[in-house]
Every structure is written in C-alpha cells, then in structure tokens.
Amino acid sequence: MLHYSYIKFSNYLNILQQIENLDGLKNLQYLYLGKNKITEISNVDTLTSLTCLSLQSNRLTKIENLNNLKELTELYLSENGIEKIENLDGNTKLETLDLAQNKIKAIENISHLEKLQEFWINNNEISDWNTVECLSAVKTLATVYLEKNPVAEDPMYRRKLKLIAPSLTQIDATLCR
C-alpha cells in the first residue's frame, strides 16, 4: 500500500478535467490540483486524511463532495466560477478558506466553522452588509479579505467590518489597530 502524504500535480498542459485514481491514497494530506480544467469536486471522499486541498484556477461552479474530509484545515478554491458558499457542514476544522475571485453574492453557511482564522473572499459580488454580519459568529476569525466587492466601496467599510467581527487583526492587506 502506498503511503504518500503530499502530491502536487504539475502539468504544463493544464488539461486535467477531473479528479480520479486517488482511491488508494488514504494517508494523503496535501493535494494541489490548481490551474487545470476541473469542472467538479469529485472522487475525493476516500481521502480522509487530507488536511489541505487546493483547486485554484479551475472551472468549478459549486462546492461539493467534501463532507468526508473531516481533517481538512485548508481549502483553496479561488479563481473559479463558484456562486454560493455551501456544503461545508463536515469541514468544521477549516482554519483557512480561500474563495477569492469567484461569483459569490453572499457570505453564508460558515457560522459552524468555529476554527476559521483566515477567510479570503475578495473579488466577488458581495453587496449586502446583512450577509457580511454572519462573520460575527466566527469568533476565531483573524484575517478577512473582502476588498473588490461592492461592500468594500462603503466609506465605513473597515470600521463596519471590525464592529461585526471584533476578533479581526487584519482586514485585506492592512493590520487593524
């Protein structure tokens, strides 16, 4: 049996369209499949030791099939076409969640992520402060990137964000005072 703990798939053609043939890698902890043409998160349910999954710059439109990944602490899904934050119910150990540069309109379904420290959701379509308020439930949140969203155009943006989430020590690239 193979005991790989780290795999970084590097291909210069960037032609990987699906995740497959990983069934025997039960001890795999890190999986990097960025800059490909993957259209759905699939065939990862047997990777129960996975702590870091990076699927940046693919063609994903949905967060799905991650429920069995109970050990996941880092999830990188930036630069895709994801429209909604969903299906993270089983990922309660997440500390870093990167959803930058997608098509997300609302911050939702993250209040159960009690260990979340870093949340990158910049360059999306978040325009309603009411959805941002769910960040108040995440008491461990230290860093949030929300710039380049319509809410960030508010002149009171940083102040409002700090009032919503007092635990923040960094908003975008700037440390909080």
mmCIF file with all atom_site columns, C-alpha atoms in Angstrom:
data_model
loop_
_atom_site.group_PDB
_atom_site.id
_atom_site.type_symbol
_atom_site.label_atom_id
_atom_site.label_alt_id
_atom_site.label_comp_id
_atom_site.label_asym_id
_atom_site.label_entity_id
_atom_site.label_seq_id
_atom_site.pdbx_PDB_ins_code
_atom_site.Cartn_x
_atom_site.Cartn_y
_atom_site.Cartn_z
_atom_site.occupancy
_atom_site.B_iso_or_equiv
_atom_site.pdbx_formal_charge
_atom_site.auth_seq_id
_atom_site.auth_comp_id
_atom_site.auth_asym_id
_atom_site.auth_atom_id
_atom_site.pdbx_PDB_model_num
ATOM 1   C CA . MET A 1 1   ? 0.000   0.000  0.000   1.00 0.00 ? 1   MET A CA 1
ATOM 2   C CA . LEU A 1 2   ? 1.269   3.482  -0.870  1.00 0.00 ? 2   LEU A CA 1
ATOM 3   C CA . HIS A 1 3   ? 1.746   5.964  1.968   1.00 0.00 ? 3   HIS A CA 1
ATOM 4   C CA . TYR A 1 4   ? 2.033   9.278  0.150   1.00 0.00 ? 4   TYR A CA 1
ATOM 5   C CA . SER A 1 5   ? 1.239   12.312 2.243   1.00 0.00 ? 5   SER A CA 1
ATOM 6   C CA . TYR A 1 6   ? 1.882   15.013 -0.360  1.00 0.00 ? 6   TYR A CA 1
ATOM 7   C CA . ILE A 1 7   ? 1.070   15.167 -4.053  1.00 0.00 ? 7   ILE A CA 1
ATOM 8   C CA . LYS A 1 8   ? 1.377   18.234 -6.209  1.00 0.00 ? 8   LYS A CA 1
ATOM 9   C CA . PHE A 1 9   ? 0.107   17.592 -9.685  1.00 0.00 ? 9   PHE A CA 1
ATOM 10  C CA . SER A 1 10  ? 2.173   19.698 -12.057 1.00 0.00 ? 10  SER A CA 1
ATOM 11  C CA . ASN A 1 11  ? 1.362   19.552 -15.699 1.00 0.00 ? 11  ASN A CA 1
ATOM 12  C CA . TYR A 1 12  ? 2.376   22.184 -18.160 1.00 0.00 ? 12  TYR A CA 1
ATOM 13  C CA . LEU A 1 13  ? -0.535  21.482 -20.469 1.00 0.00 ? 13  LEU A CA 1
ATOM 14  C CA . ASN A 1 14  ? -3.115  22.173 -17.757 1.00 0.00 ? 14  ASN A CA 1
ATOM 15  C CA . ILE A 1 15  ? -5.513  19.625 -19.178 1.00 0.00 ? 15  ILE A CA 1
ATOM 16  C CA . LEU A 1 16  ? -6.717  17.723 -16.116 1.00 0.00 ? 16  LEU A CA 1
ATOM 17  C CA . GLN A 1 17  ? -10.524 17.756 -16.341 1.00 0.00 ? 17  GLN A CA 1
ATOM 18  C CA . GLN A 1 18  ? -11.454 15.539 -13.420 1.00 0.00 ? 18  GLN A CA 1
ATOM 19  C CA . ILE A 1 19  ? -10.077 14.207 -10.180 1.00 0.00 ? 19  ILE A CA 1
ATOM 20  C CA . GLU A 1 20  ? -9.547  10.464 -10.426 1.00 0.00 ? 20  GLU A CA 1
ATOM 21  C CA . ASN A 1 21  ? -7.422  7.448  -9.450  1.00 0.00 ? 21  ASN A CA 1
ATOM 22  C CA . LEU A 1 22  ? -6.712  8.588  -5.888  1.00 0.00 ? 22  LEU A CA 1
ATOM 23  C CA . ASP A 1 23  ? -8.655  5.826  -4.092  1.00 0.00 ? 23  ASP A CA 1
ATOM 24  C CA . GLY A 1 24  ? -5.573  4.086  -2.648  1.00 0.00 ? 24  GLY A CA 1
ATOM 25  C CA . LEU A 1 25  ? -4.083  7.242  -1.145  1.00 0.00 ? 25  LEU A CA 1
ATOM 26  C CA . LYS A 1 26  ? -5.826  7.136  2.225   1.00 0.00 ? 26  LYS A CA 1
ATOM 27  C CA . ASN A 1 27  ? -2.884  8.809  4.023   1.00 0.00 ? 27  ASN A CA 1
ATOM 28  C CA . LEU A 1 28  ? -2.659  11.718 1.586   1.00 0.00 ? 28  LEU A CA 1
ATOM 29  C CA . GLN A 1 29  ? -2.592  15.019 3.467   1.00 0.00 ? 29  GLN A CA 1
ATOM 30  C CA . TYR A 1 30  ? -1.923  17.630 0.770   1.00 0.00 ? 30  TYR A CA 1
ATOM 31  C CA . LEU A 1 31  ? -3.400  17.728 -2.725  1.00 0.00 ? 31  LEU A CA 1
ATOM 32  C CA . TYR A 1 32  ? -2.678  20.556 -5.160  1.00 0.00 ? 32  TYR A CA 1
ATOM 33  C CA . LEU A 1 33  ? -4.526  20.454 -8.469  1.00 0.00 ? 33  LEU A CA 1
ATOM 34  C CA . GLY A 1 34  ? -4.570  24.141 -9.384  1.00 0.00 ? 34  GLY A CA 1
ATOM 35  C CA . LYS A 1 35  ? -4.567  25.642 -12.874 1.00 0.00 ? 35  LYS A CA 1
ATOM 36  C CA . ASN A 1 36  ? -6.403  22.848 -14.632 1.00 0.00 ? 36  ASN A CA 1
ATOM 37  C CA . LYS A 1 37  ? -9.812  22.403 -16.214 1.00 0.00 ? 37  LYS A CA 1
ATOM 38  C CA . ILE A 1 38  ? -11.548 20.529 -13.394 1.00 0.00 ? 38  ILE A CA 1
ATOM 39  C CA . THR A 1 39  ? -15.307 21.158 -13.503 1.00 0.00 ? 39  THR A CA 1
ATOM 40  C CA . GLU A 1 40  ? -16.430 19.423 -10.302 1.00 0.00 ? 40  GLU A CA 1
ATOM 41  C CA . ILE A 1 41  ? -15.051 18.315 -6.970  1.00 0.00 ? 41  ILE A CA 1
ATOM 42  C CA . SER A 1 42  ? -15.382 14.544 -7.090  1.00 0.00 ? 42  SER A CA 1
ATOM 43  C CA . ASN A 1 43  ? -13.600 11.326 -6.160  1.00 0.00 ? 43  ASN A CA 1
ATOM 44  C CA . VAL A 1 44  ? -12.036 12.805 -3.028  1.00 0.00 ? 44  VAL A CA 1
ATOM 45  C CA . ASP A 1 45  ? -14.302 11.161 -0.436  1.00 0.00 ? 45  ASP A CA 1
ATOM 46  C CA . THR A 1 46  ? -11.756 8.406  0.316   1.00 0.00 ? 46  THR A CA 1
ATOM 47  C CA . LEU A 1 47  ? -9.014  10.952 1.124   1.00 0.00 ? 47  LEU A CA 1
ATOM 48  C CA . THR A 1 48  ? -9.992  11.104 4.791   1.00 0.00 ? 48  THR A CA 1
ATOM 49  C CA . SER A 1 49  ? -6.518  12.221 5.979   1.00 0.00 ? 49  SER A CA 1
ATOM 50  C CA . LEU A 1 50  ? -6.481  15.254 3.682   1.00 0.00 ? 50  LEU A CA 1
ATOM 51  C CA . THR A 1 51  ? -5.689  18.484 5.542   1.00 0.00 ? 51  THR A CA 1
ATOM 52  C CA . CYS A 1 52  ? -5.070  20.757 2.543   1.00 0.00 ? 52  CYS A CA 1
ATOM 53  C CA . LEU A 1 53  ? -6.937  20.801 -0.764  1.00 0.00 ? 53  LEU A CA 1
ATOM 54  C CA . SER A 1 54  ? -6.065  23.340 -3.442  1.00 0.00 ? 54  SER A CA 1
ATOM 55  C CA . LEU A 1 55  ? -8.210  23.565 -6.559  1.00 0.00 ? 55  LEU A CA 1
ATOM 56  C CA . GLN A 1 56  ? -7.461  27.154 -7.505  1.00 0.00 ? 56  GLN A CA 1
ATOM 57  C CA . SER A 1 57  ? -7.884  28.338 -11.094 1.00 0.00 ? 57  SER A CA 1
ATOM 58  C CA . ASN A 1 58  ? -10.121 25.581 -12.375 1.00 0.00 ? 58  ASN A CA 1
ATOM 59  C CA . ARG A 1 59  ? -13.668 25.582 -13.744 1.00 0.00 ? 59  ARG A CA 1
ATOM 60  C CA . LEU A 1 60  ? -15.613 24.785 -10.592 1.00 0.00 ? 60  LEU A CA 1
ATOM 61  C CA . THR A 1 61  ? -19.082 26.265 -10.156 1.00 0.00 ? 61  THR A CA 1
ATOM 62  C CA . LYS A 1 62  ? -20.045 24.510 -6.929  1.00 0.00 ? 62  LYS A CA 1
ATOM 63  C CA . ILE A 1 63  ? -18.552 23.460 -3.592  1.00 0.00 ? 63  ILE A CA 1
ATOM 64  C CA . GLU A 1 64  ? -19.468 19.791 -3.232  1.00 0.00 ? 64  GLU A CA 1
ATOM 65  C CA . ASN A 1 65  ? -18.427 16.311 -2.117  1.00 0.00 ? 65  ASN A CA 1
ATOM 66  C CA . LEU A 1 66  ? -16.188 17.449 0.746   1.00 0.00 ? 66  LEU A CA 1
ATOM 67  C CA . ASN A 1 67  ? -18.238 16.050 3.641   1.00 0.00 ? 67  ASN A CA 1
ATOM 68  C CA . ASN A 1 68  ? -15.922 13.072 4.313   1.00 0.00 ? 68  ASN A CA 1
ATOM 69  C CA . LEU A 1 69  ? -12.866 15.327 4.558   1.00 0.00 ? 69  LEU A CA 1
ATOM 70  C CA . LYS A 1 70  ? -13.203 15.877 8.312   1.00 0.00 ? 70  LYS A CA 1
ATOM 71  C CA . GLU A 1 71  ? -9.479  16.678 8.794   1.00 0.00 ? 71  GLU A CA 1
ATOM 72  C CA . LEU A 1 72  ? -9.432  19.475 6.208   1.00 0.00 ? 72  LEU A CA 1
ATOM 73  C CA . THR A 1 73  ? -7.876  22.644 7.663   1.00 0.00 ? 73  THR A CA 1
ATOM 74  C CA . GLU A 1 74  ? -7.101  24.498 4.424   1.00 0.00 ? 74  GLU A CA 1
ATOM 75  C CA . LEU A 1 75  ? -9.329  24.811 1.362   1.00 0.00 ? 75  LEU A CA 1
ATOM 76  C CA . TYR A 1 76  ? -8.282  26.897 -1.640  1.00 0.00 ? 76  TYR A CA 1
ATOM 77  C CA . LEU A 1 77  ? -10.947 27.404 -4.309  1.00 0.00 ? 77  LEU A CA 1
ATOM 78  C CA . SER A 1 78  ? -10.078 30.846 -5.684  1.00 0.00 ? 78  SER A CA 1
ATOM 79  C CA . GLU A 1 79  ? -10.357 31.795 -9.358  1.00 0.00 ? 79  GLU A CA 1
ATOM 80  C CA . ASN A 1 80  ? -13.254 29.528 -10.246 1.00 0.00 ? 80  ASN A CA 1
ATOM 81  C CA . GLY A 1 81  ? -16.912 30.218 -11.036 1.00 0.00 ? 81  GLY A CA 1
ATOM 82  C CA . ILE A 1 82  ? -18.379 29.333 -7.629  1.00 0.00 ? 82  ILE A CA 1
ATOM 83  C CA . GLU A 1 83  ? -21.643 31.163 -6.952  1.00 0.00 ? 83  GLU A CA 1
ATOM 84  C CA . LYS A 1 84  ? -22.554 30.052 -3.426  1.00 0.00 ? 84  LYS A CA 1
ATOM 85  C CA . ILE A 1 85  ? -20.854 29.063 -0.168  1.00 0.00 ? 85  ILE A CA 1
ATOM 86  C CA . GLU A 1 86  ? -22.353 25.663 0.621   1.00 0.00 ? 86  GLU A CA 1
ATOM 87  C CA . ASN A 1 87  ? -21.697 22.036 1.529   1.00 0.00 ? 87  ASN A CA 1
ATOM 88  C CA . LEU A 1 88  ? -19.020 22.693 4.154   1.00 0.00 ? 88  LEU A CA 1
ATOM 89  C CA . ASP A 1 89  ? -21.012 21.133 7.005   1.00 0.00 ? 89  ASP A CA 1
ATOM 90  C CA . GLY A 1 90  ? -18.499 18.323 7.618   1.00 0.00 ? 90  GLY A CA 1
ATOM 91  C CA . ASN A 1 91  ? -15.445 20.570 7.434   1.00 0.00 ? 91  ASN A CA 1
ATOM 92  C CA . THR A 1 92  ? -15.509 22.001 10.952  1.00 0.00 ? 92  THR A CA 1
ATOM 93  C CA . LYS A 1 93  ? -11.712 22.005 11.285  1.00 0.00 ? 93  LYS A CA 1
ATOM 94  C CA . LEU A 1 94  ? -11.218 24.547 8.492   1.00 0.00 ? 94  LEU A CA 1
ATOM 95  C CA . GLU A 1 95  ? -8.786  27.292 9.507   1.00 0.00 ? 95  GLU A CA 1
ATOM 96  C CA . THR A 1 96  ? -8.229  28.812 6.060   1.00 0.00 ? 96  THR A CA 1
ATOM 97  C CA . LEU A 1 97  ? -10.914 29.212 3.412   1.00 0.00 ? 97  LEU A CA 1
ATOM 98  C CA . ASP A 1 98  ? -9.983  30.888 0.127   1.00 0.00 ? 98  ASP A CA 1
ATOM 99  C CA . LEU A 1 99  ? -12.921 31.722 -2.141  1.00 0.00 ? 99  LEU A CA 1
ATOM 100 C CA . ALA A 1 100 ? -11.423 34.814 -3.794  1.00 0.00 ? 100 ALA A CA 1
ATOM 101 C CA . GLN A 1 101 ? -12.246 35.680 -7.398  1.00 0.00 ? 101 GLN A CA 1
ATOM 102 C CA . ASN A 1 102 ? -15.451 33.742 -7.810  1.00 0.00 ? 102 ASN A CA 1
ATOM 103 C CA . LYS A 1 103 ? -19.068 34.834 -8.367  1.00 0.00 ? 103 LYS A CA 1
ATOM 104 C CA . ILE A 1 104 ? -20.273 34.700 -4.771  1.00 0.00 ? 104 ILE A CA 1
ATOM 105 C CA . LYS A 1 105 ? -23.024 37.171 -3.863  1.00 0.00 ? 105 LYS A CA 1
ATOM 106 C CA . ALA A 1 106 ? -23.481 36.377 -0.152  1.00 0.00 ? 106 ALA A CA 1
ATOM 107 C CA . ILE A 1 107 ? -21.449 35.229 2.830   1.00 0.00 ? 107 ILE A CA 1
ATOM 108 C CA . GLU A 1 108 ? -23.411 32.299 4.243   1.00 0.00 ? 108 GLU A CA 1
ATOM 109 C CA . ASN A 1 109 ? -23.090 28.805 5.672   1.00 0.00 ? 109 ASN A CA 1
ATOM 110 C CA . ILE A 1 110 ? -19.859 29.485 7.580   1.00 0.00 ? 110 ILE A CA 1
ATOM 111 C CA . SER A 1 111 ? -21.082 30.125 11.141  1.00 0.00 ? 111 SER A CA 1
ATOM 112 C CA . HIS A 1 112 ? -20.309 26.484 12.070  1.00 0.00 ? 112 HIS A CA 1
ATOM 113 C CA . LEU A 1 113 ? -16.633 26.917 11.095  1.00 0.00 ? 113 LEU A CA 1
ATOM 114 C CA . GLU A 1 114 ? -15.552 27.602 14.665  1.00 0.00 ? 114 GLU A CA 1
ATOM 115 C CA . LYS A 1 115 ? -11.819 27.279 13.920  1.00 0.00 ? 115 LYS A CA 1
ATOM 116 C CA . LEU A 1 116 ? -11.753 29.545 10.864  1.00 0.00 ? 116 LEU A CA 1
ATOM 117 C CA . GLN A 1 117 ? -8.915  32.070 11.137  1.00 0.00 ? 117 GLN A CA 1
ATOM 118 C CA . GLU A 1 118 ? -8.403  33.254 7.556   1.00 0.00 ? 118 GLU A CA 1
ATOM 119 C CA . PHE A 1 119 ? -11.222 33.936 5.105   1.00 0.00 ? 119 PHE A CA 1
ATOM 120 C CA . TRP A 1 120 ? -10.413 35.234 1.647   1.00 0.00 ? 120 TRP A CA 1
ATOM 121 C CA . ILE A 1 121 ? -13.489 36.296 -0.287  1.00 0.00 ? 121 ILE A CA 1
ATOM 122 C CA . ASN A 1 122 ? -12.144 39.298 -2.167  1.00 0.00 ? 122 ASN A CA 1
ATOM 123 C CA . ASN A 1 123 ? -13.061 39.935 -5.811  1.00 0.00 ? 123 ASN A CA 1
ATOM 124 C CA . ASN A 1 124 ? -16.589 38.561 -5.606  1.00 0.00 ? 124 ASN A CA 1
ATOM 125 C CA . GLU A 1 125 ? -20.049 40.157 -5.848  1.00 0.00 ? 125 GLU A CA 1
ATOM 126 C CA . ILE A 1 126 ? -20.936 40.762 -2.192  1.00 0.00 ? 126 ILE A CA 1
ATOM 127 C CA . SER A 1 127 ? -23.080 43.880 -1.965  1.00 0.00 ? 127 SER A CA 1
ATOM 128 C CA . ASP A 1 128 ? -25.299 43.318 1.090   1.00 0.00 ? 128 ASP A CA 1
ATOM 129 C CA . TRP A 1 129 ? -23.946 44.084 4.562   1.00 0.00 ? 129 TRP A CA 1
ATOM 130 C CA . ASN A 1 130 ? -26.585 41.786 6.073   1.00 0.00 ? 130 ASN A CA 1
ATOM 131 C CA . THR A 1 131 ? -24.768 38.748 4.675   1.00 0.00 ? 131 THR A CA 1
ATOM 132 C CA . VAL A 1 132 ? -21.429 40.022 5.980   1.00 0.00 ? 132 VAL A CA 1
ATOM 133 C CA . GLU A 1 133 ? -22.878 40.017 9.505   1.00 0.00 ? 133 GLU A CA 1
ATOM 134 C CA . CYS A 1 134 ? -22.664 36.214 9.687   1.00 0.00 ? 134 CYS A CA 1
ATOM 135 C CA . LEU A 1 135 ? -18.918 36.730 10.244  1.00 0.00 ? 135 LEU A CA 1
ATOM 136 C CA . SER A 1 136 ? -19.815 37.728 13.807  1.00 0.00 ? 136 SER A CA 1
ATOM 137 C CA . ALA A 1 137 ? -20.478 34.054 14.618  1.00 0.00 ? 137 ALA A CA 1
ATOM 138 C CA . VAL A 1 138 ? -16.876 33.088 13.805  1.00 0.00 ? 138 VAL A CA 1
ATOM 139 C CA . LYS A 1 139 ? -15.047 34.138 16.984  1.00 0.00 ? 139 LYS A CA 1
ATOM 140 C CA . THR A 1 140 ? -11.628 32.860 15.818  1.00 0.00 ? 140 THR A CA 1
ATOM 141 C CA . LEU A 1 141 ? -11.546 34.917 12.620  1.00 0.00 ? 141 LEU A CA 1
ATOM 142 C CA . ALA A 1 142 ? -8.320  36.944 12.485  1.00 0.00 ? 142 ALA A CA 1
ATOM 143 C CA . THR A 1 143 ? -7.976  37.825 8.786   1.00 0.00 ? 143 THR A CA 1
ATOM 144 C CA . VAL A 1 144 ? -10.574 38.623 6.176   1.00 0.00 ? 144 VAL A CA 1
ATOM 145 C CA . TYR A 1 145 ? -10.027 39.771 2.611   1.00 0.00 ? 145 TYR A CA 1
ATOM 146 C CA . LEU A 1 146 ? -13.221 41.361 1.328   1.00 0.00 ? 146 LEU A CA 1
ATOM 147 C CA . GLU A 1 147 ? -11.778 44.061 -0.937  1.00 0.00 ? 147 GLU A CA 1
ATOM 148 C CA . LYS A 1 148 ? -13.009 44.428 -4.516  1.00 0.00 ? 148 LYS A CA 1
ATOM 149 C CA . ASN A 1 149 ? -16.564 43.566 -3.516  1.00 0.00 ? 149 ASN A CA 1
ATOM 150 C CA . PRO A 1 150 ? -19.317 46.202 -3.694  1.00 0.00 ? 150 PRO A CA 1
ATOM 151 C CA . VAL A 1 151 ? -19.479 46.373 0.150   1.00 0.00 ? 151 VAL A CA 1
ATOM 152 C CA . ALA A 1 152 ? -15.830 47.478 0.230   1.00 0.00 ? 152 ALA A CA 1
ATOM 153 C CA . GLU A 1 153 ? -16.790 50.726 -1.523  1.00 0.00 ? 153 GLU A CA 1
ATOM 154 C CA . ASP A 1 154 ? -18.589 51.852 1.648   1.00 0.00 ? 154 ASP A CA 1
ATOM 155 C CA . PRO A 1 155 ? -16.538 54.674 3.251   1.00 0.00 ? 155 PRO A CA 1
ATOM 156 C CA . MET A 1 156 ? -17.088 52.981 6.641   1.00 0.00 ? 156 MET A CA 1
ATOM 157 C CA . TYR A 1 157 ? -16.060 49.566 5.298   1.00 0.00 ? 157 TYR A CA 1
ATOM 158 C CA . ARG A 1 158 ? -13.181 48.811 7.678   1.00 0.00 ? 158 ARG A CA 1
ATOM 159 C CA . ARG A 1 159 ? -14.998 50.207 10.712  1.00 0.00 ? 159 ARG A CA 1
ATOM 160 C CA . LYS A 1 160 ? -18.169 48.211 9.994   1.00 0.00 ? 160 LYS A CA 1
ATOM 161 C CA . LEU A 1 161 ? -16.184 45.038 9.425   1.00 0.00 ? 161 LEU A CA 1
ATOM 162 C CA . LYS A 1 162 ? -14.307 45.445 12.709  1.00 0.00 ? 162 LYS A CA 1
ATOM 163 C CA . LEU A 1 163 ? -17.598 46.024 14.569  1.00 0.00 ? 163 LEU A CA 1
ATOM 164 C CA . ILE A 1 164 ? -19.085 42.887 13.020  1.00 0.00 ? 164 ILE A CA 1
ATOM 165 C CA . ALA A 1 165 ? -16.010 40.757 13.775  1.00 0.00 ? 165 ALA A CA 1
ATOM 166 C CA . PRO A 1 166 ? -14.036 42.238 16.705  1.00 0.00 ? 166 PRO A CA 1
ATOM 167 C CA . SER A 1 167 ? -11.534 39.353 16.604  1.00 0.00 ? 167 SER A CA 1
ATOM 168 C CA . LEU A 1 168 ? -10.108 40.641 13.304  1.00 0.00 ? 168 LEU A CA 1
ATOM 169 C CA . THR A 1 169 ? -6.439  41.596 13.374  1.00 0.00 ? 169 THR A CA 1
ATOM 170 C CA . GLN A 1 170 ? -6.177  42.091 9.616   1.00 0.00 ? 170 GLN A CA 1
ATOM 171 C CA . ILE A 1 171 ? -8.635  43.425 7.037   1.00 0.00 ? 171 ILE A CA 1
ATOM 172 C CA . ASP A 1 172 ? -7.416  42.947 3.490   1.00 0.00 ? 172 ASP A CA 1
ATOM 173 C CA . ALA A 1 173 ? -3.681  43.692 3.429   1.00 0.00 ? 173 ALA A CA 1
ATOM 174 C CA . THR A 1 174 ? -3.807  46.066 6.403   1.00 0.00 ? 174 THR A CA 1
ATOM 175 C CA . LEU A 1 175 ? -3.369  45.217 10.070  1.00 0.00 ? 175 LEU A CA 1
ATOM 176 C CA . CYS A 1 176 ? -6.059  46.507 12.421  1.00 0.00 ? 176 CYS A CA 1
ATOM 177 C CA . ARG A 1 177 ? -5.220  48.925 15.194  1.00 0.00 ? 177 ARG A CA 1
#
